[in-house]
PDB file of C-alpha atoms in Angstrom:
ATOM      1  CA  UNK A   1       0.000   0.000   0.000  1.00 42.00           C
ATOM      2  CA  UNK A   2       1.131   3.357  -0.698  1.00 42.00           C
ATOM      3  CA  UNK A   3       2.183   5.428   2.133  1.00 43.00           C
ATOM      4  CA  UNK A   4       0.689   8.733   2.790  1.00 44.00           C
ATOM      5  CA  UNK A   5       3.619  10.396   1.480  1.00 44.00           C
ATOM      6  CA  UNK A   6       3.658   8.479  -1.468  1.00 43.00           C
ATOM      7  CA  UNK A   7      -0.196  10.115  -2.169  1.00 39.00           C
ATOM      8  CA  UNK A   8       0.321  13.309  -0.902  1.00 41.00           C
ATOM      9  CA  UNK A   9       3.003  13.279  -3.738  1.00 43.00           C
ATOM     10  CA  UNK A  10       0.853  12.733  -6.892  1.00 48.00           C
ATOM     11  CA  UNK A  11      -1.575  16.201  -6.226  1.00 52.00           C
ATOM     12  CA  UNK A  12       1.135  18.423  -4.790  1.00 57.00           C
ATOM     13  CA  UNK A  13       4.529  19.698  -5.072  1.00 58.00           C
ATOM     14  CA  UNK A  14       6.597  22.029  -2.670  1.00 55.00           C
ATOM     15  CA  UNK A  15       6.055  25.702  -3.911  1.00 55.00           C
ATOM     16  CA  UNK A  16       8.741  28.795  -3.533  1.00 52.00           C
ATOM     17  CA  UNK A  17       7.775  29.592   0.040  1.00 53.00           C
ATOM     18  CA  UNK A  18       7.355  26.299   1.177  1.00 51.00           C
ATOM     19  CA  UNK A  19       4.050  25.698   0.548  1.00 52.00           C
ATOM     20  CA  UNK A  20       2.516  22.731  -0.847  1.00 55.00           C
ATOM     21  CA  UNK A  21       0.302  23.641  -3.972  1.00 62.00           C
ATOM     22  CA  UNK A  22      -2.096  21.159  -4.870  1.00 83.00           C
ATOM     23  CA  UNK A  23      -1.282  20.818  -8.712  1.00 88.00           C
ATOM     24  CA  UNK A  24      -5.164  19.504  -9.513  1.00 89.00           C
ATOM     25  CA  UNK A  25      -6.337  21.933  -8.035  1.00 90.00           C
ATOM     26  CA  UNK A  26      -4.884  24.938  -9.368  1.00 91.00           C
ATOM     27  CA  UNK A  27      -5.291  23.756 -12.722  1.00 94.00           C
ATOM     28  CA  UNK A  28      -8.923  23.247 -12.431  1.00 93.00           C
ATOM     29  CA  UNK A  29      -9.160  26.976 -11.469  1.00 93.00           C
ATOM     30  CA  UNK A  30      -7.014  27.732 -14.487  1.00 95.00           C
ATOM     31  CA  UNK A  31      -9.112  25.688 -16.666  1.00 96.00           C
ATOM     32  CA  UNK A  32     -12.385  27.299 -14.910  1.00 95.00           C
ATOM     33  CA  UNK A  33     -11.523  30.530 -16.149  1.00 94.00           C
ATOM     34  CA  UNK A  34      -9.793  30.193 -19.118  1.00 96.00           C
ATOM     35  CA  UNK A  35     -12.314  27.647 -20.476  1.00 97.00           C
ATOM     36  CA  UNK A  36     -14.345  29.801 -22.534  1.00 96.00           C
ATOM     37  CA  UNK A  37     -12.083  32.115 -23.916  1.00 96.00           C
ATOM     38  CA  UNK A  38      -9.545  29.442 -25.025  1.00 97.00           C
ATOM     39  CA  UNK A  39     -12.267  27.977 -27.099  1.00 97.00           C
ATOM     40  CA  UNK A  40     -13.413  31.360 -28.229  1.00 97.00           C
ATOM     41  CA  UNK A  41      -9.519  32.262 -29.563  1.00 96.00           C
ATOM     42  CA  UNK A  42      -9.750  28.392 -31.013  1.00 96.00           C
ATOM     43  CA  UNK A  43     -12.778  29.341 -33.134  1.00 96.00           C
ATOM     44  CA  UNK A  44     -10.825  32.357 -34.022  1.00 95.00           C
ATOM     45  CA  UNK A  45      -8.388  30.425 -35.879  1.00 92.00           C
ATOM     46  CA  UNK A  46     -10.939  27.267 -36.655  1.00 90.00           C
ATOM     47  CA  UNK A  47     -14.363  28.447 -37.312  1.00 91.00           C
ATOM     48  CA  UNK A  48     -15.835  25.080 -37.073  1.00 92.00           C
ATOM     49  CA  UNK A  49     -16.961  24.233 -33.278  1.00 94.00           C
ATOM     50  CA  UNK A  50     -15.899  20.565 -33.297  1.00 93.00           C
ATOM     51  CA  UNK A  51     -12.283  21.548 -34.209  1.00 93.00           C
ATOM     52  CA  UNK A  52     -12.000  24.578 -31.846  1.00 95.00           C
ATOM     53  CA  UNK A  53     -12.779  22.467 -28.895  1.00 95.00           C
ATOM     54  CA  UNK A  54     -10.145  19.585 -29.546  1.00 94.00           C
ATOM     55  CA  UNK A  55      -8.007  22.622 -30.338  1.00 95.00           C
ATOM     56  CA  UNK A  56      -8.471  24.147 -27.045  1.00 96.00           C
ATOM     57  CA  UNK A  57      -8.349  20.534 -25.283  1.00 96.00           C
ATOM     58  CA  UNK A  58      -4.858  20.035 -26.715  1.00 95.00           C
ATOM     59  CA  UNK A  59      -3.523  23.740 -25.282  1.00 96.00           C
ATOM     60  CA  UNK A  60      -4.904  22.632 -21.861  1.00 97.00           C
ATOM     61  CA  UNK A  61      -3.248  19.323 -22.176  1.00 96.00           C
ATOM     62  CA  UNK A  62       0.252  21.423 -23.031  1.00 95.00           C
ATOM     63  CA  UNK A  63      -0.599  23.858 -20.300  1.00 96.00           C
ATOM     64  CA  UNK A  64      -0.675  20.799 -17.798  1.00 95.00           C
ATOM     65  CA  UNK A  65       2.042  19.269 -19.333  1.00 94.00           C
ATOM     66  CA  UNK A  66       4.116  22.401 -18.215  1.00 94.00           C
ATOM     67  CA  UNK A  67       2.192  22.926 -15.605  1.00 93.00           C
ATOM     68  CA  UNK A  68       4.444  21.181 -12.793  1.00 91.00           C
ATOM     69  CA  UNK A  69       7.211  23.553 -13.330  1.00 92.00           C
ATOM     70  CA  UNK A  70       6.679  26.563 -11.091  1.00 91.00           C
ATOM     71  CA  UNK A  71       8.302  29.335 -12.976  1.00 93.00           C
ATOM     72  CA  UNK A  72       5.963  27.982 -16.508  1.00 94.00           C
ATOM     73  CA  UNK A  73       2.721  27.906 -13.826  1.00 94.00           C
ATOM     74  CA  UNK A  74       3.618  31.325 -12.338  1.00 93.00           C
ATOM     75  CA  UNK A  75       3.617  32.738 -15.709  1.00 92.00           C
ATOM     76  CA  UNK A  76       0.504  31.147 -17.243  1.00 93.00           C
ATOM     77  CA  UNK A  77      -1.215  32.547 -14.369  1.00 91.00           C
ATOM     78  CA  UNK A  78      -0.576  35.403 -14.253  1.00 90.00           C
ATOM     79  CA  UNK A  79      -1.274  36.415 -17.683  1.00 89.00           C
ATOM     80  CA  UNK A  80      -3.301  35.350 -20.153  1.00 90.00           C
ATOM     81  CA  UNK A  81      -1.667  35.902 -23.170  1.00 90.00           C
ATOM     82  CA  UNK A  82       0.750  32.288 -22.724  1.00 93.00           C
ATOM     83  CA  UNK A  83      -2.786  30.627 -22.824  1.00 94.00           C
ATOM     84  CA  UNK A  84      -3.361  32.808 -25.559  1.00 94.00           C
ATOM     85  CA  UNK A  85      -0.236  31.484 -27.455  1.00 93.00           C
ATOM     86  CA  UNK A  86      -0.838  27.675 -26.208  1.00 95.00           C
ATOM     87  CA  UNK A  87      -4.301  27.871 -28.216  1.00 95.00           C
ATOM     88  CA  UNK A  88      -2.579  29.406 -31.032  1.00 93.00           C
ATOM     89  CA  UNK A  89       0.573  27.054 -31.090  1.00 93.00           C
ATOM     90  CA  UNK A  90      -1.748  23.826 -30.470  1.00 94.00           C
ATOM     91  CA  UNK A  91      -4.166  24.914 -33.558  1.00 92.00           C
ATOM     92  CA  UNK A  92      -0.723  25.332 -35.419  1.00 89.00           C
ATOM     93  CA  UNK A  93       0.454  21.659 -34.401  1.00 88.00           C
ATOM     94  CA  UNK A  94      -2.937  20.779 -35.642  1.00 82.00           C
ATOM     95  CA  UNK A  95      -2.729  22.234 -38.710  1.00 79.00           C
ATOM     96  CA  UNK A  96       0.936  20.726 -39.198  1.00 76.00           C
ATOM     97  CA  UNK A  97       0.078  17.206 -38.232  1.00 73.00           C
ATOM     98  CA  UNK A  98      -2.331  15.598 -41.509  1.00 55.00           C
ATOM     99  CA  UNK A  99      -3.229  12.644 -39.273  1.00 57.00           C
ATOM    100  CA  UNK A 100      -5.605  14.275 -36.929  1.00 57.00           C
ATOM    101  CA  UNK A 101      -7.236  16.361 -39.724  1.00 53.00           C
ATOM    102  CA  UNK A 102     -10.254  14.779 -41.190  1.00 50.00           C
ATOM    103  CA  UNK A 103     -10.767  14.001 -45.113  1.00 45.00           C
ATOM    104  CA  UNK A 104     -13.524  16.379 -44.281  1.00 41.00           C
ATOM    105  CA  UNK A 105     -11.413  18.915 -43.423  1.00 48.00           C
ATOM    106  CA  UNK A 106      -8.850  18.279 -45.239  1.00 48.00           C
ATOM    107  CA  UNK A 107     -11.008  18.762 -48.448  1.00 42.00           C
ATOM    108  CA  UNK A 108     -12.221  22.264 -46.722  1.00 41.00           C
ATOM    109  CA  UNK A 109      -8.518  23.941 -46.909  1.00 42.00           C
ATOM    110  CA  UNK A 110      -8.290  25.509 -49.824  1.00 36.00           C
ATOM    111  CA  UNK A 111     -12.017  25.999 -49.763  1.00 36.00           C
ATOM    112  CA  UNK A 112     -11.779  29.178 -48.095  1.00 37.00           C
ATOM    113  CA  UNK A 113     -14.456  28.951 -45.566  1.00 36.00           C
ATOM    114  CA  UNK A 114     -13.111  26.482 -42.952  1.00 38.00           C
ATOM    115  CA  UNK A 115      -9.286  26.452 -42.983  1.00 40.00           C
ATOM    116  CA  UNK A 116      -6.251  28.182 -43.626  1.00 41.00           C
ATOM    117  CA  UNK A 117      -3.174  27.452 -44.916  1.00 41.00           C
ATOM    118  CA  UNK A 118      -0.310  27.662 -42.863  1.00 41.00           C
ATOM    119  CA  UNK A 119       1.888  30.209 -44.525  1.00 40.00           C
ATOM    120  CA  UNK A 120       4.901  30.067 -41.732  1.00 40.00           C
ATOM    121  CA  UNK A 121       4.215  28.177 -38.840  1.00 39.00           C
ATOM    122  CA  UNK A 122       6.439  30.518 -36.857  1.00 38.00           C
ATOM    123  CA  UNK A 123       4.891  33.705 -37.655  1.00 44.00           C
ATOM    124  CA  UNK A 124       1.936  33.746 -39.095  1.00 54.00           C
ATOM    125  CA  UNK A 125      -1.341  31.211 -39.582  1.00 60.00           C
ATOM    126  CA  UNK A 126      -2.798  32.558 -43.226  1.00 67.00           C
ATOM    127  CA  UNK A 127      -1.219  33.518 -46.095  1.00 69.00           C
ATOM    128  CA  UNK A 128      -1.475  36.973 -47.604  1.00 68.00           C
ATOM    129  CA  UNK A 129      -3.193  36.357 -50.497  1.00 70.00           C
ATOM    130  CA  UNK A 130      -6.221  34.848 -48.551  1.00 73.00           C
ATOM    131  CA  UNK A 131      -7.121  37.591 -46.315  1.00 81.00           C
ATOM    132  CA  UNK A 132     -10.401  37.752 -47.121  1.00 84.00           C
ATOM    133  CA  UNK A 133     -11.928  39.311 -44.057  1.00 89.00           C
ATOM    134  CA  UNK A 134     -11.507  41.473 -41.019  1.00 92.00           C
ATOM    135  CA  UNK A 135     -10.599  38.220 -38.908  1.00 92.00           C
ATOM    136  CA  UNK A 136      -8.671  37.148 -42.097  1.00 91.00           C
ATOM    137  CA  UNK A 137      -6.710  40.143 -41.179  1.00 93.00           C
ATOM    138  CA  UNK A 138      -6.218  39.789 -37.632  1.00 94.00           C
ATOM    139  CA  UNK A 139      -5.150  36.225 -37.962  1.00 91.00           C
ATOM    140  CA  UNK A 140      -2.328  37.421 -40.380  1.00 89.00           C
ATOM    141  CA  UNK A 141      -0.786  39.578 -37.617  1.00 92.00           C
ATOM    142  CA  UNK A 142       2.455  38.205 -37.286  1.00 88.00           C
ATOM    143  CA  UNK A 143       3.360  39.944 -33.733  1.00 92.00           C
ATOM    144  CA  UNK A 144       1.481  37.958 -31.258  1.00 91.00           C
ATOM    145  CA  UNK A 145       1.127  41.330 -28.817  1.00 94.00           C
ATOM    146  CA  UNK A 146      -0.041  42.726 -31.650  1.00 96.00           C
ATOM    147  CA  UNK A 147      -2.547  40.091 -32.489  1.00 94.00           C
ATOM    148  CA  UNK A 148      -3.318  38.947 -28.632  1.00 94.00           C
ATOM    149  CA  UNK A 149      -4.257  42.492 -28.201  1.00 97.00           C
ATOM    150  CA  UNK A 150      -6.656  43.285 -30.857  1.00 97.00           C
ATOM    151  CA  UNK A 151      -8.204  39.982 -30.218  1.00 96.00           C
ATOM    152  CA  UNK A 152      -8.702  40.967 -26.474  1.00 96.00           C
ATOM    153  CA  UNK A 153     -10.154  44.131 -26.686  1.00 97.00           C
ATOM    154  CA  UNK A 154     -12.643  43.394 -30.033  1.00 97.00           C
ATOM    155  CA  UNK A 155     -13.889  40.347 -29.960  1.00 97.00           C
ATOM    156  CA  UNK A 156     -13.316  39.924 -25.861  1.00 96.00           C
ATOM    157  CA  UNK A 157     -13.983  43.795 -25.073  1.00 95.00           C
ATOM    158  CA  UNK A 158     -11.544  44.367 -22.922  1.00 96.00           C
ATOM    159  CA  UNK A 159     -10.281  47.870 -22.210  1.00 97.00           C
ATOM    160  CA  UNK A 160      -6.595  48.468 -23.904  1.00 97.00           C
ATOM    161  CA  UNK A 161      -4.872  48.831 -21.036  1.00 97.00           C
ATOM    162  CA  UNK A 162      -6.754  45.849 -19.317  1.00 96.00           C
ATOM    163  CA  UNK A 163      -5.461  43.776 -22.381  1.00 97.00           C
ATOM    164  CA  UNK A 164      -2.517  45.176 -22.119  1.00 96.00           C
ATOM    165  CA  UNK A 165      -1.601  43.653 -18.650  1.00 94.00           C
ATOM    166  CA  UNK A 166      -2.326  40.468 -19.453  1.00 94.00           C
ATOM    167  CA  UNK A 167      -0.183  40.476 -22.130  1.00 94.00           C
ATOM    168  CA  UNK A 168       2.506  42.203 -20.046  1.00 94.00           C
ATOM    169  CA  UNK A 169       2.524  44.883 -21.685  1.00 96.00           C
ATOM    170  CA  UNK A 170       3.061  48.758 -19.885  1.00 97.00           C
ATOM    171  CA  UNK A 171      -0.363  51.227 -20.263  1.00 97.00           C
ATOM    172  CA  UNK A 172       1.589  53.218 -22.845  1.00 98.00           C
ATOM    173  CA  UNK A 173       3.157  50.198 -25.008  1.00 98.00           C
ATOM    174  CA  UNK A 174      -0.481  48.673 -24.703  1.00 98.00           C
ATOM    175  CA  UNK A 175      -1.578  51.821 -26.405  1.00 98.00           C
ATOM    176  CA  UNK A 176       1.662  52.336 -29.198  1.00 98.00           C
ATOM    177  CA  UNK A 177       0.502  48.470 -29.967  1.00 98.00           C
ATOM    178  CA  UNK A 178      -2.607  49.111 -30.290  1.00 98.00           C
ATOM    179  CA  UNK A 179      -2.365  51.629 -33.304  1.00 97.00           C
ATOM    180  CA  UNK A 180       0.109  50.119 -34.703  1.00 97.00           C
ATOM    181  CA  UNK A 181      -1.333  46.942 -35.116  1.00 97.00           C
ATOM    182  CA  UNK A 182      -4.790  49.016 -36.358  1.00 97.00           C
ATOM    183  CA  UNK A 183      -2.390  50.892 -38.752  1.00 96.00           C
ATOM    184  CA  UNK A 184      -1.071  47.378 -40.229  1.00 94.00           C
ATOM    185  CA  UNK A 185      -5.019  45.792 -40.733  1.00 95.00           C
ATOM    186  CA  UNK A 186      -6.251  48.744 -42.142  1.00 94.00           C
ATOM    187  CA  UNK A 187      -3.267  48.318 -44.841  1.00 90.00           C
ATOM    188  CA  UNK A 188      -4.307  44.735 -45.353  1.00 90.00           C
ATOM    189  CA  UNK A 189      -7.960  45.598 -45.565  1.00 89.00           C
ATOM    190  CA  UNK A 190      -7.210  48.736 -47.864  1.00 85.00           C
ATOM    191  CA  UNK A 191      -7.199  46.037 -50.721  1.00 71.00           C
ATOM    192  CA  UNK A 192     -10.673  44.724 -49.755  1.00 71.00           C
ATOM    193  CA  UNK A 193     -12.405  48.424 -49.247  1.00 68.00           C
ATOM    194  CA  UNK A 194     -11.417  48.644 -52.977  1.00 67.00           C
ATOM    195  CA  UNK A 195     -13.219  45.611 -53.875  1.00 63.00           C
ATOM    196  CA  UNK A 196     -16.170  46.555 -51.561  1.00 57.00           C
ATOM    197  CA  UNK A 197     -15.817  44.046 -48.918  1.00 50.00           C
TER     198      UNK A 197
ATOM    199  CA  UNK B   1     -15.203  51.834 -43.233  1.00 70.00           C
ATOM    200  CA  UNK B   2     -13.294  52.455 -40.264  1.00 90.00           C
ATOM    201  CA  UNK B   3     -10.955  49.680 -39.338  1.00 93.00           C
ATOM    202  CA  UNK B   4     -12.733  50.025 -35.518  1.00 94.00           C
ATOM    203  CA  UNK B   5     -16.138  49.985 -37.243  1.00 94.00           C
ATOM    204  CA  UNK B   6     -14.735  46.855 -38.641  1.00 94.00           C
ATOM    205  CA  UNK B   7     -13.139  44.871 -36.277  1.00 96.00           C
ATOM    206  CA  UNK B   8     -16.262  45.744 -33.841  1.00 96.00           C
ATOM    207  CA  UNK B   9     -19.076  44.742 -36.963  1.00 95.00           C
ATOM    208  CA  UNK B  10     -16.918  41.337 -36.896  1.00 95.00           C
ATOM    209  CA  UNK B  11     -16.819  41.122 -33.101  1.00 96.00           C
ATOM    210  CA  UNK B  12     -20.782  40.527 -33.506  1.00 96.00           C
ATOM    211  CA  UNK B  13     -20.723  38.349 -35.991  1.00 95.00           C
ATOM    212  CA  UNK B  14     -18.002  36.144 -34.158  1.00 96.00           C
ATOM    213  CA  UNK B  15     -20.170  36.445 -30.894  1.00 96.00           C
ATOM    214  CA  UNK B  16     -23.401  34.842 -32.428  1.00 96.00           C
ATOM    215  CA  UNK B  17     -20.932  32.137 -34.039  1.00 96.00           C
ATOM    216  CA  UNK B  18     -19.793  30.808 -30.597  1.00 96.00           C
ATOM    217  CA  UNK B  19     -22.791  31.426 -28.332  1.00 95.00           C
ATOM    218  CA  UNK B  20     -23.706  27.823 -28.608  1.00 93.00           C
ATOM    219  CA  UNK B  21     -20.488  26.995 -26.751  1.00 95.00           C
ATOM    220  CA  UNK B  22     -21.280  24.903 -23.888  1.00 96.00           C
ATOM    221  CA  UNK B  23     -19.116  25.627 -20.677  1.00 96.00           C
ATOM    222  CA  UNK B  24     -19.518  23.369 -18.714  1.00 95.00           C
ATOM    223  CA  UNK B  25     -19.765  20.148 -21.409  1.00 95.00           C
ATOM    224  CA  UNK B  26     -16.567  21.487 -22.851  1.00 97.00           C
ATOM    225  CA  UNK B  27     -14.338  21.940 -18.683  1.00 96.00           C
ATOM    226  CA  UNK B  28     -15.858  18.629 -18.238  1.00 95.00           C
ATOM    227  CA  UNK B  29     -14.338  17.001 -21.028  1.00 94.00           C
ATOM    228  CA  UNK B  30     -11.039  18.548 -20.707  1.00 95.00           C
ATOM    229  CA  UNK B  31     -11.067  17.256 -17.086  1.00 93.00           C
ATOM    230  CA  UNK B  32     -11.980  13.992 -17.957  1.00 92.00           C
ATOM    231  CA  UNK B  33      -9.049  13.903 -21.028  1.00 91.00           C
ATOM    232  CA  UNK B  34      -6.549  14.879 -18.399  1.00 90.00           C
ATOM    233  CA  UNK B  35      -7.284  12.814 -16.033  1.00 89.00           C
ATOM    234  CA  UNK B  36      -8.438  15.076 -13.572  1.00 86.00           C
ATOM    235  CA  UNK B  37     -11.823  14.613 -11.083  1.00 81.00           C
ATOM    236  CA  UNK B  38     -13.126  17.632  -9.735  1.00 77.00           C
ATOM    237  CA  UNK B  39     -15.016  17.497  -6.650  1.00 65.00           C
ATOM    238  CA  UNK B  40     -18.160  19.870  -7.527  1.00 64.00           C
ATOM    239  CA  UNK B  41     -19.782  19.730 -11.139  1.00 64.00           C
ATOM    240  CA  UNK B  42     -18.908  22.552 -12.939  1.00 62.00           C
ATOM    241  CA  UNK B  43     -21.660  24.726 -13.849  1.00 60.00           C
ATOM    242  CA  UNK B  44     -22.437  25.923 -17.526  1.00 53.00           C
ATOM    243  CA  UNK B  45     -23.593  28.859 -16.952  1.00 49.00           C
ATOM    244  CA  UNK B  46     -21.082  30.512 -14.045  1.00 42.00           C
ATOM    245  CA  UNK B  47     -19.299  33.045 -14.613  1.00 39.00           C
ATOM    246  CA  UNK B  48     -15.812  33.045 -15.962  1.00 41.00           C
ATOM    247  CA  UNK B  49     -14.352  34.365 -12.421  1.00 37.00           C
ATOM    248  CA  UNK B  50     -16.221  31.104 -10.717  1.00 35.00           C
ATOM    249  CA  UNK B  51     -13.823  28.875  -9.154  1.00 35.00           C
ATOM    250  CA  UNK B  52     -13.933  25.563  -7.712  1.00 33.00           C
ATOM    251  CA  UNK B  53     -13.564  25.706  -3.813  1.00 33.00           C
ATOM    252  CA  UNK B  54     -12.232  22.597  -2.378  1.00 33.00           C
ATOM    253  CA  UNK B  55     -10.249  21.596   0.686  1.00 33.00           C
ATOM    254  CA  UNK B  56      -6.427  20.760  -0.546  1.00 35.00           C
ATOM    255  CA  UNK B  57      -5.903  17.008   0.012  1.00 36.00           C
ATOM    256  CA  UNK B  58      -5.004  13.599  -1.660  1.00 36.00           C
ATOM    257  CA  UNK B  59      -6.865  12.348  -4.502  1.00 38.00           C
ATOM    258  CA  UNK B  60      -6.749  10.864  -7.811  1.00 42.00           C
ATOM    259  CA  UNK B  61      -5.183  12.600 -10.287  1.00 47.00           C
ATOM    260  CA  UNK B  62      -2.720  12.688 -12.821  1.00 50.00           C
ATOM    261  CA  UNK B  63       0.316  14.662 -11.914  1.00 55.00           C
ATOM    262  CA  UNK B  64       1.056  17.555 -14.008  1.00 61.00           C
ATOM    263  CA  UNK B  65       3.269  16.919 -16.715  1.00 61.00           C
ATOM    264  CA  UNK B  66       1.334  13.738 -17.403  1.00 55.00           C
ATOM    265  CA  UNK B  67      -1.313  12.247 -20.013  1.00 51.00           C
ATOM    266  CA  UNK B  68      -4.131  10.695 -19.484  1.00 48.00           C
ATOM    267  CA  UNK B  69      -2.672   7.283 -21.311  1.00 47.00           C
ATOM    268  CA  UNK B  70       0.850   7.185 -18.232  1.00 46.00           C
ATOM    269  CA  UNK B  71       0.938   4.512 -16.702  1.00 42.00           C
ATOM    270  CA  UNK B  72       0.602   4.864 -13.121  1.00 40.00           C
ATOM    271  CA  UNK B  73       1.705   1.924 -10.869  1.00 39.00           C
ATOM    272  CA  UNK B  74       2.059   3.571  -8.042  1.00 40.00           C
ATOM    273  CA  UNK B  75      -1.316   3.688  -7.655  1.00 37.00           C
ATOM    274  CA  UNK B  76      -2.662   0.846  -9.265  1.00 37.00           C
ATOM    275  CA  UNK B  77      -0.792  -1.757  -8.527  1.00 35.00           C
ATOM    276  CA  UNK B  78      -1.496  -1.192  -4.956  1.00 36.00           C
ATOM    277  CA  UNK B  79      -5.763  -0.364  -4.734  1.00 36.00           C
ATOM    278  CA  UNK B  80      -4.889   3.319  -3.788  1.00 37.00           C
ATOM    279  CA  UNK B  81      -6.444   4.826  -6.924  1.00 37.00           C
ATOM    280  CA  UNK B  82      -9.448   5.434  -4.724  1.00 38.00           C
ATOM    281  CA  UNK B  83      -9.673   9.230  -3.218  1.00 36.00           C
ATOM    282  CA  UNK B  84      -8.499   9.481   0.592  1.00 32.00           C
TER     283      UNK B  84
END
């Protein structure tokens, strides 16, 4: 039979003050309330409901995968733009990996409705040439403080410098950010405004 | 148009697209892929600030840094995969 130790050993770990954090535990607050919005930024990328959830299931999976190491947990929770990124970086791993995309989907890319191309899998999730949209646009933002940010405060309504912080980000970067990254979609969309989109 | 007129004309559309989302179905799936049992049902409609209250203690559970398909002898081998 296990001893107590032994138990006591699977659910916590020792933390930087000597305390024992209960791993579970804290991750089931993280997932709690992160839940919704890490399927919401899924959708972002997926539009299709099915595929944003596994999407989001597979950044929680990397998030607990890291989530042992104190310095990785500190971060993720304290801002929300890593869980941000671990949506984004499991939809790209998605993307990359043929076997776990359906013939159904697979016959979608290229369609233009469903999927996206990955143009570089290091910057940027569409290519170019198939911005065809506002979140077209967004998506193409290749500076994820850039990207994190206009996704926060449109299509999550928070205010700038609310975004800002959890991105990390100081009030007055939040803000130089901000414009800049408006500046560089209203260049992409410039093309579409000409076609009456 | 505006590029905030925009963005904010696309933020509606992308609201109606994922207000079918169901909370609760979707945290109890993830909890069940990782391995993890909560103690209290986790409610659809709470808020995104709700958090699950519970005493710290042992219990089943993965560790973190683990899948759902490790092997855990520790625990099964000897009948202690049963919460304290």
């Amino acid at each position: 039979m296990a001893s107590q130790d032994d138990r006591d050993d699977d659910v916590a770990v020792i933390g930087q003050h000597g305390v024992a954090v209960d791993l579970a535990a804290s991750f089931e607050a993280l997932v709690v309330d992160n839940a919704a919005i890490c399927y919401r930024k899924a959708y972002f990328y997926c539009r299709n409901h099915h595929r944003a959830e596994e999407t989001a299931q597979e950044a929680f999976a990397n998030l607990w995968k890291a989530w042992a190491d104190e310095e990785k947990r500190t971060k993720i929770q304290q801002r929300k733009g890593y869980v941000l990124n671990a949506v984004r970086n499991a939809f790209l791993d998605y993307r990359k990996n043929p076997s776990r995309t359906s013939e159904h989907e697979q016959g979608l890319v290229g369609e233009g409705n469903e999927g996206y191309r990955v143009a570089d899998a290091s910057t940027a999730v569409i290519e170019a040439q198939d911005i065809r949209s506002v979140r077209d646009a967004v998506l193409r933002l290749e500076d994820d403080n850039e990207r994190n940010l206009i996704y926060l405060v449109y299509y999550e309504d928070y205010k700038v410098r609310r975004a800002g912080k959890e991105l990390g980000l100081s009030p007055q970067r939040a803000y130089r950010v901000h414009e800049r990254a408006k500046e560089r979609l209203r260049e992409m969309l410039r093309h579409l405004e000409e076609e009456g989109g | 148009m505006d590029v905030d007129k925009r963005l904010l004309r696309d933020a509606d559309s992308f609201a109606e697209e994922v207000a079918g989302f169901n909370r609760g179905e979707f945290i109890a799936k993830v909890f069940k892929t990782l391995g993890i049992v909560p103690e209290r049902p986790v409610s659809g409609d709470a808020s995104a600030a709700g958090r699950i209250q519970r005493p710290a203690g042992p219990r089943q559970s993965l560790r973190a840094g683990e899948t759902a398909g490790t092997p855990r002898p520790d625990v099964q081998e000897e009948g202690e995969a049963t919460e304290a």
